[in-house]
PDB file of C-alpha atoms in Angstrom:
ATOM      1  CA  MET E   1       0.311   8.471  -1.624  1.00 49.00           C
ATOM      2  CA  PRO E   2      -0.785   8.063  -5.218  1.00 53.00           C
ATOM      3  CA  SER E   3      -1.961   4.543  -6.002  1.00 78.00           C
ATOM      4  CA  ALA E   4      -4.819   3.216  -8.083  1.00 82.00           C
ATOM      5  CA  VAL E   5      -5.017   0.125  -5.864  1.00 86.00           C
ATOM      6  CA  ILE E   6      -3.685   0.921  -2.357  1.00 92.00           C
ATOM      7  CA  ALA E   7      -5.840   3.258  -0.267  1.00 92.00           C
ATOM      8  CA  GLY E   8      -3.695   3.158   2.881  1.00 92.00           C
ATOM      9  CA  TYR E   9      -1.102   1.214   4.795  1.00 94.00           C
ATOM     10  CA  ASN E  10       0.481   0.887   8.218  1.00 95.00           C
ATOM     11  CA  TYR E  11       3.514  -0.954   9.557  1.00 97.00           C
ATOM     12  CA  ASP E  12       4.104  -2.521  12.958  1.00 97.00           C
ATOM     13  CA  ALA E  13       7.861  -2.917  13.414  1.00 97.00           C
ATOM     14  CA  SER E  14       7.476  -5.045  16.557  1.00 97.00           C
ATOM     15  CA  THR E  15       5.657  -7.766  14.608  1.00 97.00           C
ATOM     16  CA  GLU E  16       7.016  -6.956  11.124  1.00 98.00           C
ATOM     17  CA  THR E  17       3.442  -6.706   9.866  1.00 98.00           C
ATOM     18  CA  LEU E  18       2.468  -4.487   6.947  1.00 98.00           C
ATOM     19  CA  THR E  19      -1.270  -3.789   6.858  1.00 96.00           C
ATOM     20  CA  VAL E  20      -2.609  -2.710   3.482  1.00 95.00           C
ATOM     21  CA  ARG E  21      -6.086  -1.335   2.782  1.00 92.00           C
ATOM     22  CA  TYR E  22      -7.114  -1.502  -0.852  1.00 90.00           C
ATOM     23  CA  HIS E  23      -9.524   0.891  -2.540  1.00 88.00           C
ATOM     24  CA  SER E  24     -11.909  -2.081  -2.773  1.00 86.00           C
ATOM     25  CA  GLY E  25     -12.146  -1.958   1.040  1.00 87.00           C
ATOM     26  CA  LYS E  26     -10.287  -5.233   1.563  1.00 91.00           C
ATOM     27  CA  ILE E  27      -7.559  -5.232   4.218  1.00 93.00           C
ATOM     28  CA  TYR E  28      -4.635  -7.645   4.377  1.00 95.00           C
ATOM     29  CA  ASN E  29      -1.763  -8.155   6.799  1.00 97.00           C
ATOM     30  CA  TYR E  30       1.518  -9.062   5.103  1.00 97.00           C
ATOM     31  CA  LEU E  31       3.692 -10.936   7.588  1.00 97.00           C
ATOM     32  CA  ASN E  32       7.450 -10.981   8.233  1.00 98.00           C
ATOM     33  CA  VAL E  33       8.054  -7.839   6.176  1.00 98.00           C
ATOM     34  CA  PRO E  34      11.402  -6.354   7.251  1.00 98.00           C
ATOM     35  CA  GLU E  35      11.348  -2.712   8.292  1.00 97.00           C
ATOM     36  CA  LYS E  36      13.875  -1.946   5.548  1.00 97.00           C
ATOM     37  CA  VAL E  37      11.382  -3.190   2.932  1.00 97.00           C
ATOM     38  CA  PHE E  38       8.598  -1.074   4.453  1.00 97.00           C
ATOM     39  CA  LYS E  39      10.819   2.021   4.383  1.00 97.00           C
ATOM     40  CA  GLU E  40      11.558   1.399   0.716  1.00 96.00           C
ATOM     41  CA  MET E  41       7.828   1.174   0.010  1.00 94.00           C
ATOM     42  CA  ARG E  42       7.141   4.341   1.963  1.00 94.00           C
ATOM     43  CA  ALA E  43       9.805   6.199  -0.023  1.00 95.00           C
ATOM     44  CA  THR E  44       8.599   5.211  -3.482  1.00 92.00           C
ATOM     45  CA  ILE E  45       6.135   7.308  -5.455  1.00 90.00           C
ATOM     46  CA  ALA E  46       4.417   4.466  -7.327  1.00 90.00           C
ATOM     47  CA  LYS E  47       3.237   2.462  -4.309  1.00 90.00           C
ATOM     48  CA  GLY E  48       1.082  -0.060  -6.183  1.00 89.00           C
ATOM     49  CA  ILE E  49       3.720  -0.933  -8.775  1.00 92.00           C
ATOM     50  CA  TRP E  50       6.453  -1.228  -6.125  1.00 93.00           C
ATOM     51  CA  PHE E  51       4.179  -3.286  -3.866  1.00 94.00           C
ATOM     52  CA  ASN E  52       3.360  -5.750  -6.655  1.00 92.00           C
ATOM     53  CA  ARG E  53       7.049  -6.221  -7.477  1.00 95.00           C
ATOM     54  CA  HIS E  54       8.471  -6.451  -3.950  1.00 96.00           C
ATOM     55  CA  ILE E  55       5.804  -7.644  -1.516  1.00 96.00           C
ATOM     56  CA  LYS E  56       2.818  -9.319  -3.175  1.00 92.00           C
ATOM     57  CA  GLY E  57       3.535 -13.009  -3.620  1.00 94.00           C
ATOM     58  CA  LYS E  58       6.792 -12.769  -1.645  1.00 96.00           C
ATOM     59  CA  TYR E  59       5.463 -12.574   1.924  1.00 97.00           C
ATOM     60  CA  PRO E  60       2.744 -14.608   3.638  1.00 96.00           C
ATOM     61  CA  TYR E  61      -0.485 -12.736   4.232  1.00 95.00           C
ATOM     62  CA  GLU E  62      -3.799 -12.980   6.007  1.00 95.00           C
ATOM     63  CA  ALA E  63      -7.118 -11.344   5.244  1.00 93.00           C
ATOM     64  CA  VAL E  64      -8.411  -9.011   7.945  1.00 90.00           C
ATOM     65  CA  THR E  65     -12.121  -8.659   8.649  1.00 67.00           C
ATOM     66  CA  PRO E  66     -13.028  -4.970   8.268  1.00 61.00           C
ATOM     67  CA  GLY E  67     -14.116  -3.346  11.487  1.00 58.00           C
ATOM     68  CA  LEU E  68     -12.205  -5.590  13.890  1.00 53.00           C
ATOM     69  CA  ASN E  69      -9.269  -4.016  15.732  1.00 54.00           C
ATOM     70  CA  GLN E  70      -8.492  -1.637  12.881  1.00 53.00           C
ATOM     71  CA  THR E  71      -5.881   1.028  13.393  1.00 54.00           C
ATOM     72  CA  LYS E  72      -5.498   4.272  11.521  1.00 54.00           C
ATOM     73  CA  LEU E  73      -3.814   3.704   8.178  1.00 54.00           C
ATOM     74  CA  LEU E  74      -1.692   6.286   6.403  1.00 52.00           C
TER      75      LEU E  74
END
């Protein structure tokens, strides 16, 4: 997954939550992201560019404290 900004990500279809870990170490949950949108992100080569155009600023998010209930990210 080549991205200058995104280090890893995971998607929970049951809650429609996209978890993104940035290279800075910050982790955010993006809420109410449809599975179709996640699959489009997964399929694109330029993850950071696609993410900024289609998710960032379009879905509510919450900051996640590193180290608490973290799951393995892709």
